[in-house]
Short mmCIF file of C-alpha atoms in Angstrom, two decimals:
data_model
loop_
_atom_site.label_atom_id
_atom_site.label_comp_id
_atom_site.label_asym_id
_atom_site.label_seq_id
_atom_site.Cartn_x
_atom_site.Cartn_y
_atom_site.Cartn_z
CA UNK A 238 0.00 0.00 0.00
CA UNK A 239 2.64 2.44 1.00
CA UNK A 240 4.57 1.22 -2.57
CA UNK A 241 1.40 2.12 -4.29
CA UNK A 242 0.98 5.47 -2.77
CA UNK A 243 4.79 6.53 -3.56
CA UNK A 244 4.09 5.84 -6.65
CA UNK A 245 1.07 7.71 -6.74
CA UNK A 246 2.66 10.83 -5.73
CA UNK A 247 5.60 10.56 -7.90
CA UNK A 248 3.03 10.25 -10.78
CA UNK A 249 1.65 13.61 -10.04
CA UNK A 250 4.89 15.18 -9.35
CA UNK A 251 6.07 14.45 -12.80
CA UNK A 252 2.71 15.80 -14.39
CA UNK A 253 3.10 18.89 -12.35
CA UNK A 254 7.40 18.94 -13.40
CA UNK A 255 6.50 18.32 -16.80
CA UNK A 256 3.47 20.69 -17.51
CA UNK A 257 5.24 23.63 -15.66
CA UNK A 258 8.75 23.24 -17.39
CA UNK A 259 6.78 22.94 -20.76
CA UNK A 260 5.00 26.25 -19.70
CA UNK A 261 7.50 27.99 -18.61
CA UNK A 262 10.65 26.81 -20.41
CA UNK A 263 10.52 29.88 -23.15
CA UNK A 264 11.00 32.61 -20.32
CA UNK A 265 13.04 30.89 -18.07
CA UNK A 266 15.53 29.85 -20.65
CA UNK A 267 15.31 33.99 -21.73
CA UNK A 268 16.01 35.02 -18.06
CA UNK A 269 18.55 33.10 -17.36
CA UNK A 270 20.55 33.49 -20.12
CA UNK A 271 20.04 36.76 -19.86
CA UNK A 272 21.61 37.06 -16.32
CA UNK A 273 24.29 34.95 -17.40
CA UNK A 274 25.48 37.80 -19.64
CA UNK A 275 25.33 40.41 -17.01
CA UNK A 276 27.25 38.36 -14.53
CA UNK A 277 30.12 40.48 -15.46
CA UNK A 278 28.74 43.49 -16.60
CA UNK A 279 30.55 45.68 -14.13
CA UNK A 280 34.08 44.35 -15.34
CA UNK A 281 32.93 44.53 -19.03
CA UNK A 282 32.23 48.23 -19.50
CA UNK A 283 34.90 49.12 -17.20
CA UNK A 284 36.94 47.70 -19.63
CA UNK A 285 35.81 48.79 -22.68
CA UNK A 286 35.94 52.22 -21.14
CA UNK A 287 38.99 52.24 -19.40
CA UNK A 288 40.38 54.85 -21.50
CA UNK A 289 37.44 57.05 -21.20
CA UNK A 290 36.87 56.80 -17.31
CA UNK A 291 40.06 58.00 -16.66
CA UNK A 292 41.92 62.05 -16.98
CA UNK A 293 45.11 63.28 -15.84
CA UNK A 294 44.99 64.29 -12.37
CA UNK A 295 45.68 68.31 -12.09
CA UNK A 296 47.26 70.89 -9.19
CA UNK A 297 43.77 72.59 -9.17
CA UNK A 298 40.95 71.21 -7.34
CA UNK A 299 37.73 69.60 -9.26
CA UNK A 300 34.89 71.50 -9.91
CA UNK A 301 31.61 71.45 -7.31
CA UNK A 302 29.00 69.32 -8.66
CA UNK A 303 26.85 72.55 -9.40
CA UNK A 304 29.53 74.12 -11.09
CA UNK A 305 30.32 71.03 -13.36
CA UNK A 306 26.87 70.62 -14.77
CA UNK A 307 26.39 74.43 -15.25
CA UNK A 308 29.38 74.52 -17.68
CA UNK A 309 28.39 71.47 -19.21
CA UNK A 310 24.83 72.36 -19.74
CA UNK A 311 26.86 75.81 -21.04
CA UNK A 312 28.42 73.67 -23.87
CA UNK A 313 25.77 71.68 -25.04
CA UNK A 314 21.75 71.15 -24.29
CA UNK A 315 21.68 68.51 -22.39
CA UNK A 316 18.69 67.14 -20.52
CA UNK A 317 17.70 67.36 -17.03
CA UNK A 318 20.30 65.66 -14.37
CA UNK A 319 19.29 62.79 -12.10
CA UNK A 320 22.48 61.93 -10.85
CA UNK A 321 26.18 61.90 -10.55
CA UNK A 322 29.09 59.77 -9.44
CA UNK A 323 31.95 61.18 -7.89
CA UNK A 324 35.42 59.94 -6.72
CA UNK A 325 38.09 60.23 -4.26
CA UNK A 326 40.61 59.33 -6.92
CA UNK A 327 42.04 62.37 -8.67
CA UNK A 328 42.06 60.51 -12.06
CA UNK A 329 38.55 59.27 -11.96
CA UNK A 330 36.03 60.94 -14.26
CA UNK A 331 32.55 62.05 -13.24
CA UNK A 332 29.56 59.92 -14.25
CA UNK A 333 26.53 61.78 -15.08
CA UNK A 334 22.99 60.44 -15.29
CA UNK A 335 20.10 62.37 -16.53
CA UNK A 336 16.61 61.55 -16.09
CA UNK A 337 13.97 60.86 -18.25
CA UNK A 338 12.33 62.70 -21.13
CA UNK A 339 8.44 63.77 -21.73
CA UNK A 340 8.91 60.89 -23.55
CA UNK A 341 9.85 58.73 -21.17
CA UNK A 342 13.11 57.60 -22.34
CA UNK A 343 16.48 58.56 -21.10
CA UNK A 344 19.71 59.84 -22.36
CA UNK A 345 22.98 58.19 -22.70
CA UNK A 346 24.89 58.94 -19.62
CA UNK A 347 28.00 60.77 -20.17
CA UNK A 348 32.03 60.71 -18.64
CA UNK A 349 33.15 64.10 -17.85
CA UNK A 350 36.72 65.39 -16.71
CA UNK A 351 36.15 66.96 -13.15
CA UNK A 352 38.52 69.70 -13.85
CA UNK A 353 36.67 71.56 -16.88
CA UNK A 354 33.49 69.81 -17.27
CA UNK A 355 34.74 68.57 -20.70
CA UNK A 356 32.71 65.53 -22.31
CA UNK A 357 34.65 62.91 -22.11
CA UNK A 358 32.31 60.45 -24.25
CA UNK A 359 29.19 58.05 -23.31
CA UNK A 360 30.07 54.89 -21.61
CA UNK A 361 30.23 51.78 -24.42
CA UNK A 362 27.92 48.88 -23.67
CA UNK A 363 25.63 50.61 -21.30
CA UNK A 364 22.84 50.80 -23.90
CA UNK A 365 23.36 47.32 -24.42
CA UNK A 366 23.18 46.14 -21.02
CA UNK A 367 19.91 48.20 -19.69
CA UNK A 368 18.34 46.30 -22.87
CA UNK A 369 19.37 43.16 -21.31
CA UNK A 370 18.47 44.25 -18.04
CA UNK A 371 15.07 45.55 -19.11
CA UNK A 372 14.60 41.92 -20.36
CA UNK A 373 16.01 39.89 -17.40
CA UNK A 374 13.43 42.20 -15.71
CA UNK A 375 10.80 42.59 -17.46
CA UNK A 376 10.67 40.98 -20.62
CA UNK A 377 10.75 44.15 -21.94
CA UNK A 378 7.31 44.63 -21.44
CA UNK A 379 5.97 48.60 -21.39
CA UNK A 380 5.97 50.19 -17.84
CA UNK A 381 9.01 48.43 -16.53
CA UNK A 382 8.99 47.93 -13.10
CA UNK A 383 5.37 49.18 -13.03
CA UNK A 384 3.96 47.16 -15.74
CA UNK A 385 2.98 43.69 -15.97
CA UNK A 386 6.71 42.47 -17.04
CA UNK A 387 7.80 42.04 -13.02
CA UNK A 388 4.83 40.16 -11.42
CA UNK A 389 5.86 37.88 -14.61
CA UNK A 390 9.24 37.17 -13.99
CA UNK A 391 8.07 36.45 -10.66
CA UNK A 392 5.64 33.67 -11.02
CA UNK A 393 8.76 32.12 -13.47
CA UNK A 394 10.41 32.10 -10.43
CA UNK A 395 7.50 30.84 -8.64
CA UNK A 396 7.31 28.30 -11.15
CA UNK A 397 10.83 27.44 -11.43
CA UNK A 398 10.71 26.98 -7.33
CA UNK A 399 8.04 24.36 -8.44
CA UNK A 400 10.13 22.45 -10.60
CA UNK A 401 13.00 22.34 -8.44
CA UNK A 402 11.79 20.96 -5.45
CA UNK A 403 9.69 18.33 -7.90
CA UNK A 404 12.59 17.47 -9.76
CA UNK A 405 14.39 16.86 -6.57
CA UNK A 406 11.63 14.43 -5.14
CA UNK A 407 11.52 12.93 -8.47
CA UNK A 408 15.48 12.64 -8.73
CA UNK A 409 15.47 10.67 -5.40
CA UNK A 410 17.76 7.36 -6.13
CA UNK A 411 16.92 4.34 -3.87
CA UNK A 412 20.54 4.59 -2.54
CA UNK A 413 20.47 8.32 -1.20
CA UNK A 414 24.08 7.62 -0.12
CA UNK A 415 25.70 7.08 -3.06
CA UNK A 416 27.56 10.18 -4.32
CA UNK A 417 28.07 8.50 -7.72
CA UNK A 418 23.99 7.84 -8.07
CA UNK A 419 23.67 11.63 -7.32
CA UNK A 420 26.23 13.22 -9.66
CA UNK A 421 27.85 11.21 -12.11
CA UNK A 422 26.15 11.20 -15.30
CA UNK A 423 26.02 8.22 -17.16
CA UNK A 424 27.71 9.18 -21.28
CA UNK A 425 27.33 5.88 -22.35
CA UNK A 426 23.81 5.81 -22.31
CA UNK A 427 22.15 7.25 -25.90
CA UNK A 428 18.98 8.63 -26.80
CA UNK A 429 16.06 8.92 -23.73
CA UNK A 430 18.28 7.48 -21.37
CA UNK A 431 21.07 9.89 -21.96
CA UNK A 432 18.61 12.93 -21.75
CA UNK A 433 17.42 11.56 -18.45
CA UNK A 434 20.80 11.23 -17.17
CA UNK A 435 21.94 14.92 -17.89
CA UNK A 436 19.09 16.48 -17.05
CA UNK A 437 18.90 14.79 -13.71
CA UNK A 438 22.11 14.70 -12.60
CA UNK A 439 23.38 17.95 -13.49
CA UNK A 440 19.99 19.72 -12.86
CA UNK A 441 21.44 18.31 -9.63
CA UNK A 442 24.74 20.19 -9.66
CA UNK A 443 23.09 23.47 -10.06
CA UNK A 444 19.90 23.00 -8.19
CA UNK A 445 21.53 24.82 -5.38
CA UNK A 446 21.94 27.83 -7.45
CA UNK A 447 19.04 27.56 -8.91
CA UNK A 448 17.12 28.07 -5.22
CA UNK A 449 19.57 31.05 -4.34
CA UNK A 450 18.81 32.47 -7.89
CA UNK A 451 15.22 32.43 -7.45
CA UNK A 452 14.38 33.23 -3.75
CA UNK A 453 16.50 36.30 -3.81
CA UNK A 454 15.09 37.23 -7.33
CA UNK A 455 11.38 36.83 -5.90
CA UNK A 456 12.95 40.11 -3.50
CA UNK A 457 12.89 42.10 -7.17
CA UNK A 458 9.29 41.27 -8.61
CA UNK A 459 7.07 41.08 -4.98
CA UNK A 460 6.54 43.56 -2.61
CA UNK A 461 4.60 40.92 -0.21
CA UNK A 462 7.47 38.81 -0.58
CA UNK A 463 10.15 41.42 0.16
CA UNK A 464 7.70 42.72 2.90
CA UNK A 465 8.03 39.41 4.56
CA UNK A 466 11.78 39.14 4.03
CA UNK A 467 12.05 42.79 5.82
CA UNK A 468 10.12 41.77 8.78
CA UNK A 469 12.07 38.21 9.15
CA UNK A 470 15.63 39.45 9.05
CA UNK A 471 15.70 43.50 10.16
CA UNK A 472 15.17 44.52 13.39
CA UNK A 473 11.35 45.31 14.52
CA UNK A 474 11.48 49.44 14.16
CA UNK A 475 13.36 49.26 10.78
CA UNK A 476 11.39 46.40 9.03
CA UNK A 477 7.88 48.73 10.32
CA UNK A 478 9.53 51.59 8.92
CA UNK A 479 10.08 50.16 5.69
CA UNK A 480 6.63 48.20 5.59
CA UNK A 481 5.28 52.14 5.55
CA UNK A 482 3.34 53.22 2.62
CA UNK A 483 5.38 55.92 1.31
CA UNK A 484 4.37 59.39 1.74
CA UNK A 485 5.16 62.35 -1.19
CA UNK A 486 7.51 64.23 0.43
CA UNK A 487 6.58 68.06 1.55
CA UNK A 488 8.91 70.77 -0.48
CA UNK A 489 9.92 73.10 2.53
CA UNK A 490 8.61 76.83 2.43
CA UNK A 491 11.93 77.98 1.79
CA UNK A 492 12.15 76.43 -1.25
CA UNK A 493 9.06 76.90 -2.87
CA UNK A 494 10.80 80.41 -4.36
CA UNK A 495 14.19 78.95 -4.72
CA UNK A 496 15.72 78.29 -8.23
CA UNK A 497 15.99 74.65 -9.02
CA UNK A 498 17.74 72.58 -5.81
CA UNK A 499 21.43 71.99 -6.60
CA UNK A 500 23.98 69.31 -5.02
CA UNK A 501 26.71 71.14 -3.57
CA UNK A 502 24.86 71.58 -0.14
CA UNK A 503 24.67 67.85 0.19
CA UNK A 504 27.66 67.16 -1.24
CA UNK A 505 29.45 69.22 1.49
CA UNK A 506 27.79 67.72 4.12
CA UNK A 507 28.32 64.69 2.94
CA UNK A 508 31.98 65.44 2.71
CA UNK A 509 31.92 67.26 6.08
CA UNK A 510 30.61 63.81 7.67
CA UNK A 511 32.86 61.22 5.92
CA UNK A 512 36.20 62.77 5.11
CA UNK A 513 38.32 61.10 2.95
CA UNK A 514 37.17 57.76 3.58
CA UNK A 515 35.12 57.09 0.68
CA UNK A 516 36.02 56.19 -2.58
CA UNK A 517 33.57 56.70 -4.60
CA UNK A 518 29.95 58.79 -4.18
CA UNK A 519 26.38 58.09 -5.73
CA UNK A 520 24.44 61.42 -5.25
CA UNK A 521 21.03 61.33 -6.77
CA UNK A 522 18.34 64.20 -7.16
CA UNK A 523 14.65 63.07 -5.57
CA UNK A 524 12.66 61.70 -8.44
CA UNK A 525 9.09 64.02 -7.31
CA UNK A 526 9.01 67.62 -5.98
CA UNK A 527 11.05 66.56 -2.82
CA UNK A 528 14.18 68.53 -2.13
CA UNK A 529 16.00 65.02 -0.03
CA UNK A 530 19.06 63.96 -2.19
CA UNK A 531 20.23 60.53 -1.41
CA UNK A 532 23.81 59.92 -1.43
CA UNK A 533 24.95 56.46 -1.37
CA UNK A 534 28.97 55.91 -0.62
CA UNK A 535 31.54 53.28 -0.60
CA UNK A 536 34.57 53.54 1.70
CA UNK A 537 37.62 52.30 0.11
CA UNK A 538 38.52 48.75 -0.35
CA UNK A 539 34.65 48.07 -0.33
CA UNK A 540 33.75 46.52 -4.11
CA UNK A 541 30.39 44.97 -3.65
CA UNK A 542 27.04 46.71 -3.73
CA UNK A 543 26.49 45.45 -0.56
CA UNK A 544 28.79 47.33 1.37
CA UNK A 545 27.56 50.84 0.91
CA UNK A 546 26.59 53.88 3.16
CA UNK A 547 23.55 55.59 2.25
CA UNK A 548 22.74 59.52 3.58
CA UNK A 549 19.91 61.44 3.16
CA UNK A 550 20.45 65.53 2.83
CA UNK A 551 18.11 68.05 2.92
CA UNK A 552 19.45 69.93 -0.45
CA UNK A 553 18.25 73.37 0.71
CA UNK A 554 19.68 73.35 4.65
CA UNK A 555 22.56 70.93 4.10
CA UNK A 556 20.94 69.40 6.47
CA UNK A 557 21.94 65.32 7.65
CA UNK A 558 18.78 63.94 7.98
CA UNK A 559 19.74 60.31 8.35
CA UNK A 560 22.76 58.30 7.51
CA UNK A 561 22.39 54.31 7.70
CA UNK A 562 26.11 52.71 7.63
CA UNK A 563 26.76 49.08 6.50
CA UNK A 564 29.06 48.63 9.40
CA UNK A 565 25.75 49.23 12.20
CA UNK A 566 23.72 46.78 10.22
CA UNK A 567 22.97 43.78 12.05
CA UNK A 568 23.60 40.53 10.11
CA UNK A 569 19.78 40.22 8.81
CA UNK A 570 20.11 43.88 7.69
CA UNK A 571 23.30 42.87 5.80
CA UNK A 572 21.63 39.91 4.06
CA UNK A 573 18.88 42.57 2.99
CA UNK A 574 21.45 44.65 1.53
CA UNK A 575 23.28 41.90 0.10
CA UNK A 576 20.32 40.63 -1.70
CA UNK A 577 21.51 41.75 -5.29
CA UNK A 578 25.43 40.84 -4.86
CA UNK A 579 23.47 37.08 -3.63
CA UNK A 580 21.65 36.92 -6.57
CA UNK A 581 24.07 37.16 -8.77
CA UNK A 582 26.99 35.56 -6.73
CA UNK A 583 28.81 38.63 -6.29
CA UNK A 584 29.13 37.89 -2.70
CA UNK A 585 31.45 35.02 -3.67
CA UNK A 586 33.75 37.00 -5.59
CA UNK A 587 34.42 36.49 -9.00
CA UNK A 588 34.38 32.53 -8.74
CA UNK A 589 30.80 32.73 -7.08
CA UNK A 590 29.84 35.31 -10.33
CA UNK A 591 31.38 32.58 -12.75
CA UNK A 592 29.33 29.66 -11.13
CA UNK A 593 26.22 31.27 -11.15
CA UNK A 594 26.85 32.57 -14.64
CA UNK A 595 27.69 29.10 -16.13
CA UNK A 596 24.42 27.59 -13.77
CA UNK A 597 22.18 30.25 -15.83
CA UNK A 598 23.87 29.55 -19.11
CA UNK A 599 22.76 25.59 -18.60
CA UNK A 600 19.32 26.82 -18.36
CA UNK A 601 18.55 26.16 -21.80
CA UNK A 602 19.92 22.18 -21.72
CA UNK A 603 16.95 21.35 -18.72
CA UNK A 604 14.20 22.91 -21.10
CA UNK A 605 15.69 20.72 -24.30
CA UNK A 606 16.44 17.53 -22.53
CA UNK A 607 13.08 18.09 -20.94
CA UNK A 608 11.00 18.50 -23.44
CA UNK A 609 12.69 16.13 -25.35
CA UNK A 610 12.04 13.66 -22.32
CA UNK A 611 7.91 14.53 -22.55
CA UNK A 612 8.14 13.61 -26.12
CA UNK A 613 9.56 10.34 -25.87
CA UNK A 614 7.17 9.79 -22.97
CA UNK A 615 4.02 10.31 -25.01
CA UNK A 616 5.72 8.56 -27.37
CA UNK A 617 6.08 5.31 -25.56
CA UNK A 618 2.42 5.51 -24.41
CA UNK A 619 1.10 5.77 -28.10
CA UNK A 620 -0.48 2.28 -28.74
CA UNK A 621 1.45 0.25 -31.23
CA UNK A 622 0.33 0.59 -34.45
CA UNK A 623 0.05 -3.34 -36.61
CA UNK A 624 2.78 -3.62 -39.83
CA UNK A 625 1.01 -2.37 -43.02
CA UNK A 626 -0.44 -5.00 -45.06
CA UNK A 627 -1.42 -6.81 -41.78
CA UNK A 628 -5.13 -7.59 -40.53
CA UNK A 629 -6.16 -6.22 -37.11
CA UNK A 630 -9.36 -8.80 -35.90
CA UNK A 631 -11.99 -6.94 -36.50
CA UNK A 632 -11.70 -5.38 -39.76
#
């Protein structure tokens, strides 16, 4: 009886596997491929724009941020700035952002030498990459993060949650022990039985991968599920904090006949507060009538994403109105902040960004072997058909 009923359930298991990697095996394949070729974005376009990132360090000292995108707004009409990225290194040019058109598109971002505001050129690969990104994403559905292209990608990852933890019941060898049974694949096989092999036993290798890939991406499409994450790993005030609807923010009195806010108030607070221990300085403009930049830093020797300060400035006073440092976090708060460098293995370094990279690149192999499986399936439970020429009783 108890035979009977494990087989049972691994009967329904496979319908469920098979029906949801048939469904979904188009836009997972798409997703994960296209993560695999942003594992090393960062270390891409910094080196196909080494030459431009870089100018020769002078006596004089750089321009204010106010200062540098008057005179470059001076030389050429240039759109509306959302954001800039500054350095503590001499020789590092300023990044410039702008922010989106009536249209709703934005500009190419630009390099500029901190000295004179000169262009320096538009950084190579970056309109290639937010295409990828916008499909990793979204699909490249209309509305981006506010269309239906994210609550998408998410039920993929719902989905692909599904198959894992089916193909792992499924994949269960009678001797659990063996380490052979679990990851050797068997070459010699051909045909069905060779499809089986590799897309058991290396859907095996990579299965834990796949489960970091997908819980942390389930962060980026659901706020319920990022709500929940908040609340499990921060502490009590900040994860209620967060969990807060967001409020527009109130433009002070002062600044309702003030020209258009600026950055160098913020910028020197923010270099009041830190000092030279930053490298490198993400200040961004607030996106609605607010006058709150948010600067987000990195102390040197700090690469990952993770590891950043973020301040908030009122852009009028100059005024510090919070600063949240990665060194107070607790270790849930750091796993929160972490949650992109996880995702993408960052947080291993560059061997953790080349395993996850070649896990997403085998994407495609589960959805051919698998489908390929479901074929020869139906296949073998197709009723035999008699020789031609042959009488069937009957006829």
């Amino acid at each position: 009886m108890t035979l009977l009923r494990g087989h049972t359930i691994k009967a329904v298991l496979l319908q469920v596997h098979s029906i949801v990697g048939l469904v979904l095996a188009l836009l997972v394949s798409l997703i994960a491929l296209t993560g695999a070729i942003m594992s090393f974005e960062d270390e891409i376009v910094d080196h196909l724009n080494a030459g431009t990132m870089q100018v020769a360090p002078r006596q004089t000292p750089p321009l204010m941020p106010d200062a540098l995108i008057a005179r470059l707004k001076a030389a050429q009409d240039l759109g509306k700035v959302s954001a800039v990225t500054l350095s503590s290194d001499p020789a590092a040019a300023v990044h410039i952002r702008f922010a989106r058109d009536d249209q709703g598109s934005r500009p190419g971002s630009l390099y500029v030498d901190p000295y004179d505001a000169r262009v320096l050129g538009s950084p190579r690969g970056e309109a290639f990459f937010a295409t990828v990104r916008r499909l990793h994403r979204w699909l490249l559905i209309p509305g981006d993060a506010k269309g239906w292209g994210r609550p998408i990608t998410g039920t993929v990852a719902l989905g692909l949650i599904v198959m894992l933890v089916s193909g792992l019941v499924l994949r269960w060898p009678r001797r659990a022990g063996s380490v052979k049974m679990w990851l050797k694949p068997n070459l010699a096989l051909s045909g069905r039985g060779l499809h089986r092999s590799l897309h058991a036993v290396i859907g095996t290798w990579v299965l834990p991968v796949y489960l970091v890939m997908t819980l942390t991406g389930l962060w980026f499409s659901f706020d319920w599920y990022r709500d929940g994450v908040t609340w499990l790993l921060s502490r009590p005030q900040l994860a209620a904090a967060k969990m807060q609807p967001k409020m527009p923010s109130k433009r002070p009195l002062a600044a309702e006949t003030a020209q258009p806010i600026g950055f160098d108030r913020a910028w020197t607070t923010f270099e009041r507060e830190e000092g030279g221990r930053f490298s490198r300085a993400l200040l961004t403009l607030p996106a609605g009538p607010g006058t709150v930049i948010r600067i987000r830093s990195w102390e040197k020797g700090r690469t990952l994403e993770t590891t950043r300060d973020e301040f908030r400035i009122e852009a009028v006073t100059g005024q510090l109105l919070s600063a949240e440092r990665y060194a107070d976090k607790t270790f849930g708060e750091k796993i929160i902040a972490a949650i992109y460098d996880i995702h993408r293995g960052a947080i291993l370094g560059w061997p953790g960004k080349l395993a996850f990279m070649i896990a997403a690149a085998l994407m495609p192999l589960f959805s051919v072997t698998g489908i390929l499986l479901y074929l020869s399936r139906r296949k073998l439970r197709r009723p035999a058909q008699p020789p031609l020429g042959r009488l069937v009783p009957g006829e």
